Amino acid sequence: MAGQWVEVDGGIMEGGGQILRVSTALSCLLGLPLRVQKIRAGRSTPGLRPQHLSGLEMIRDLCDGQLEGAEIGSTEITFAPEKIRGGTHTADTKTAGSVCLLMQVSMPCVLFAASPSELRLKGGTNAEMAPQIDYTVMVFKPIVEKFGFTFNCDIKMRGYYPKGGGEVIIRMSPVKQLNPINLTDRGSVTKIYGRSFVAGVLPFKVAKDMAAAAVRCIRKEVRDLYVNIQPVQESKDQAFGNGNGIIIIAETSTGCLFAGSSLGKRGVNADRVGIEAAEMLLANLRHGGAVDEYLQDQLIIFMALANGVSRIKTGPVTLHTQTAIHFAEQLAKAKFTVKKSEDEEDSTKDTYVIECQGIGMTNPNI
């Protein structure tokens, strides 16, 4: 049996949950039996955590696969996929583990299912170390849909660290193939808007303070645009537990979207949270790329599967992106090149073009 497993080293590069997400999704799509070793080997708590486990179990269920070694703390799993099926699938991290990361692993797979899917994802919607659900809806969704598919994201309940308790329902139909994308023309910033929220026991003043501090910070660099950040009190029936945070989006004349976001933590004042999000957005606007640093790595798997050449212009290429490229090349045999941008306007900036010859994955069920 051992001869036909594809071996993945879970300890290299990003060395964490992302390797698991990319490799198991590609294994599921391509029908490759997979062995992942040294899972999160370098982390303070090595091996699988609850959120990784729920992602793996979801992928197993999506394709009636065989999964072995999948328990908390395990550093090695094997996975043998079967045919991807649509229908309703549930994944529950039972913690504040990110629903957005569960979506990252499952979405490419269900695009190539036999029928439409409904993914019920439970956990944290606005969690640390992961995209916030607002980012997924406001930035990831409109951009990833350029590959030629659509999805619906219904936020049933928001959930925060440490309790989780959020729930999101993703509905989507399969496609025959994915179109390649070209995101290289950034255009000029035309709008800046956002959402500053409090949930649970936190006073509404916190949302207003985060928004005001963010606006002041952006004003210093962007003087000619109205910055519209709505303070929001999440309603009790749509938010579980206590939390606060902010997301700010910049939209350009060519439809590019960039974001900065931040979450409140105990002992961090509201102004600080707002300023952190604003500074993140401004940093993403300085590098001259057409996607922000968080979108980079999320697009790689779709570029690898698409039918044709995709190109995206980015700022500095993140470790997550390098990791996604490495495994897309190893497992899907897609071809990527990363070059410094040769465009005139980028000469003084740290700007790159990631190009990919996709494998033209075709859905056999359609």
GROMACS .gro file of N, CA, C and O in nm, residues 237-285:
model
  196
  237ASP      N    1  -2.967   3.798   1.953
  237ASP     CA    2  -3.004   3.671   1.890
  237ASP      C    3  -2.915   3.637   1.770
  237ASP      O    4  -2.935   3.536   1.705
  238GLN      N    5  -2.818   3.724   1.742
  238GLN     CA    6  -2.729   3.694   1.629
  238GLN      C    7  -2.583   3.691   1.668
  238GLN      O    8  -2.495   3.687   1.583
  239ALA      N    9  -2.557   3.696   1.798
  239ALA     CA   10  -2.419   3.690   1.845
  239ALA      C   11  -2.413   3.614   1.977
  239ALA      O   12  -2.490   3.640   2.067
  240PHE      N   13  -2.318   3.521   1.984
  240PHE     CA   14  -2.304   3.438   2.103
  240PHE      C   15  -2.178   3.484   2.178
  240PHE      O   16  -2.070   3.488   2.121
  241GLY      N   17  -2.194   3.523   2.304
  241GLY     CA   18  -2.077   3.565   2.381
  241GLY      C   19  -2.042   3.712   2.359
  241GLY      O   20  -2.120   3.789   2.303
  242ASN      N   21  -1.922   3.749   2.404
  242ASN     CA   22  -1.878   3.888   2.399
  242ASN      C   23  -1.761   3.904   2.302
  242ASN      O   24  -1.673   3.819   2.297
  243GLY      N   25  -1.764   4.016   2.231
  243GLY     CA   26  -1.651   4.041   2.142
  243GLY      C   27  -1.658   4.180   2.084
  243GLY      O   28  -1.762   4.247   2.090
  244ASN      N   29  -1.545   4.227   2.033
  244ASN     CA   30  -1.545   4.353   1.958
  244ASN      C   31  -1.436   4.348   1.853
  244ASN      O   32  -1.337   4.275   1.866
  245GLY      N   33  -1.458   4.422   1.746
  245GLY     CA   34  -1.360   4.422   1.638
  245GLY      C   35  -1.401   4.517   1.529
  245GLY      O   36  -1.506   4.583   1.536
  246ILE      N   37  -1.315   4.525   1.427
  246ILE     CA   38  -1.339   4.620   1.320
  246ILE      C   39  -1.280   4.567   1.190
  246ILE      O   40  -1.178   4.497   1.192
  247ILE      N   41  -1.347   4.593   1.079
  247ILE     CA   42  -1.290   4.564   0.948
  247ILE      C   43  -1.310   4.687   0.861
  247ILE      O   44  -1.416   4.751   0.866
  248ILE      N   45  -1.205   4.723   0.786
  248ILE     CA   46  -1.211   4.841   0.698
  248ILE      C   47  -1.169   4.795   0.558
  248ILE      O   48  -1.068   4.726   0.544
  249ILE      N   49  -1.248   4.833   0.460
  249ILE     CA   50  -1.225   4.791   0.322
  249ILE      C   51  -1.195   4.912   0.234
  249ILE      O   52  -1.260   5.015   0.247
  250ALA      N   53  -1.096   4.897   0.147
  250ALA     CA   54  -1.073   4.998   0.043
  250ALA      C   55  -1.107   4.935  -0.091
  250ALA      O   56  -1.065   4.823  -0.120
  251GLU      N   57  -1.185   5.009  -0.170
  251GLU     CA   58  -1.226   4.959  -0.301
  251GLU      C   59  -1.163   5.048  -0.407
  251GLU      O   60  -1.152   5.169  -0.387
  252THR      N   61  -1.120   4.989  -0.520
  252THR     CA   62  -1.054   5.069  -0.623
  252THR      C   63  -1.139   5.080  -0.749
  252THR      O   64  -1.239   5.010  -0.765
  253SER      N   65  -1.093   5.165  -0.839
  253SER     CA   66  -1.165   5.192  -0.964
  253SER      C   67  -1.175   5.068  -1.053
  253SER      O   68  -1.262   5.060  -1.138
  254THR      N   69  -1.086   4.971  -1.034
  254THR     CA   70  -1.090   4.849  -1.114
  254THR      C   71  -1.156   4.732  -1.040
  254THR      O   72  -1.152   4.618  -1.085
  255GLY      N   73  -1.213   4.762  -0.922
  255GLY     CA   74  -1.283   4.657  -0.847
  255GLY      C   75  -1.195   4.574  -0.755
  255GLY      O   76  -1.238   4.472  -0.704
  256CYS      N   77  -1.071   4.618  -0.733
  256CYS     CA   78  -0.987   4.548  -0.634
  256CYS      C   79  -1.034   4.586  -0.494
  256CYS      O   80  -1.086   4.696  -0.473
  257LEU      N   81  -1.013   4.494  -0.401
  257LEU     CA   82  -1.056   4.515  -0.262
  257LEU      C   83  -0.941   4.482  -0.167
  257LEU      O   84  -0.873   4.381  -0.184
  258PHE      N   85  -0.921   4.570  -0.071
  258PHE     CA   86  -0.817   4.550   0.030
  258PHE      C   87  -0.879   4.568   0.167
  258PHE      O   88  -0.974   4.645   0.182
  259ALA      N   89  -0.823   4.502   0.267
  259ALA     CA   90  -0.882   4.515   0.399
  259ALA      C   91  -0.777   4.528   0.508
  259ALA      O   92  -0.663   4.487   0.492
  260GLY      N   93  -0.822   4.585   0.618
  260GLY     CA   94  -0.746   4.583   0.743
  260GLY      C   95  -0.848   4.547   0.849
  260GLY      O   96  -0.962   4.594   0.845
  261SER      N   97  -0.810   4.463   0.944
  261SER     CA   98  -0.906   4.427   1.047
  261SER      C   99  -0.834   4.400   1.178
  261SER      O  100  -0.712   4.378   1.180
  262SER      N  101  -0.908   4.403   1.285
  262SER     CA  102  -0.850   4.378   1.416
  262SER      C  103  -0.961   4.337   1.512
  262SER      O  104  -1.077   4.375   1.494
  263LEU      N  105  -0.924   4.259   1.612
  263LEU     CA  106  -1.019   4.215   1.713
  263LEU      C  107  -0.976   4.267   1.849
  263LEU      O  108  -0.857   4.274   1.879
  264GLY      N  109  -1.076   4.303   1.930
  264GLY     CA  110  -1.046   4.349   2.065
  264GLY      C  111  -1.002   4.233   2.153
  264GLY      O  112  -1.043   4.119   2.133
  265LYS      N  113  -0.914   4.264   2.248
  265LYS     CA  114  -0.874   4.164   2.348
  265LYS      C  115  -0.886   4.230   2.484
  265LYS      O  116  -0.879   4.353   2.495
  266ARG      N  117  -0.898   4.150   2.586
  266ARG     CA  118  -0.903   4.202   2.723
  266ARG      C  119  -0.783   4.292   2.749
  266ARG      O  120  -0.669   4.254   2.721
  267GLY      N  121  -0.809   4.413   2.798
  267GLY     CA  122  -0.699   4.501   2.834
  267GLY      C  123  -0.643   4.586   2.721
  267GLY      O  124  -0.552   4.665   2.740
  268VAL      N  125  -0.697   4.571   2.599
  268VAL     CA  126  -0.652   4.655   2.487
  268VAL      C  127  -0.758   4.760   2.463
  268VAL      O  128  -0.874   4.727   2.440
  269ASN      N  129  -0.720   4.888   2.467
  269ASN     CA  130  -0.825   4.990   2.454
  269ASN      C  131  -0.875   5.002   2.310
  269ASN      O  132  -0.810   4.962   2.214
  270ALA      N  133  -0.996   5.056   2.298
  270ALA     CA  134  -1.068   5.058   2.170
  270ALA      C  135  -0.991   5.132   2.061
  270ALA      O  136  -0.985   5.086   1.947
  271ASP      N  137  -0.929   5.245   2.097
  271ASP     CA  138  -0.853   5.322   1.998
  271ASP      C  139  -0.745   5.236   1.933
  271ASP      O  140  -0.724   5.239   1.812
  272ARG      N  141  -0.677   5.160   2.017
  272ARG     CA  142  -0.567   5.074   1.971
  272ARG      C  143  -0.616   4.974   1.865
  272ARG      O  144  -0.549   4.949   1.765
  273VAL      N  145  -0.734   4.917   1.889
  273VAL     CA  146  -0.792   4.818   1.796
  273VAL      C  147  -0.821   4.884   1.661
  273VAL      O  148  -0.788   4.832   1.555
  274GLY      N  149  -0.883   5.003   1.668
  274GLY     CA  150  -0.915   5.077   1.545
  274GLY      C  151  -0.790   5.114   1.466
  274GLY      O  152  -0.785   5.100   1.344
  275ILE      N  153  -0.688   5.161   1.538
  275ILE     CA  154  -0.564   5.204   1.473
  275ILE      C  155  -0.492   5.084   1.408
  275ILE      O  156  -0.440   5.094   1.297
  276GLU      N  157  -0.494   4.971   1.476
  276GLU     CA  158  -0.429   4.851   1.421
  276GLU      C  159  -0.492   4.811   1.287
  276GLU      O  160  -0.421   4.780   1.191
  277ALA      N  161  -0.625   4.815   1.280
  277ALA     CA  162  -0.693   4.781   1.154
  277ALA      C  163  -0.661   4.882   1.045
  277ALA      O  164  -0.635   4.847   0.930
  278ALA      N  165  -0.660   5.011   1.082
  278ALA     CA  166  -0.632   5.117   0.985
  278ALA      C  167  -0.489   5.104   0.931
  278ALA      O  168  -0.466   5.116   0.811
  279GLU      N  169  -0.395   5.076   1.021
  279GLU     CA  170  -0.255   5.063   0.978
  279GLU      C  171  -0.236   4.942   0.887
  279GLU      O  172  -0.158   4.946   0.793
  280MET      N  173  -0.309   4.836   0.916
  280MET     CA  174  -0.301   4.717   0.831
  280MET      C  175  -0.353   4.749   0.691
  280MET      O  176  -0.293   4.712   0.590
  281LEU      N  177  -0.464   4.821   0.684
  281LEU     CA  178  -0.519   4.860   0.554
  281LEU      C  179  -0.421   4.948   0.478
  281LEU      O  180  -0.393   4.926   0.359
  282LEU      N  181  -0.367   5.049   0.545
  282LEU     CA  182  -0.274   5.141   0.479
  282LEU      C  183  -0.150   5.068   0.428
  282LEU      O  184  -0.102   5.095   0.318
  283ALA      N  185  -0.100   4.973   0.506
  283ALA     CA  186   0.016   4.894   0.463
  283ALA      C  187  -0.018   4.816   0.336
  283ALA      O  188   0.063   4.806   0.244
  284ASN      N  189  -0.140   4.761   0.331
  284ASN     CA  190  -0.182   4.686   0.213
  284ASN      C  191  -0.201   4.775   0.090
  284ASN      O  192  -0.193   4.728  -0.023
  285LEU      N  193  -0.227   4.903   0.113
  285LEU     CA  194  -0.242   4.996   0.000
  285LEU      C  195  -0.107   5.048  -0.049
  285LEU      O  196  -0.096   5.094  -0.162
   0.00000   0.00000   0.00000
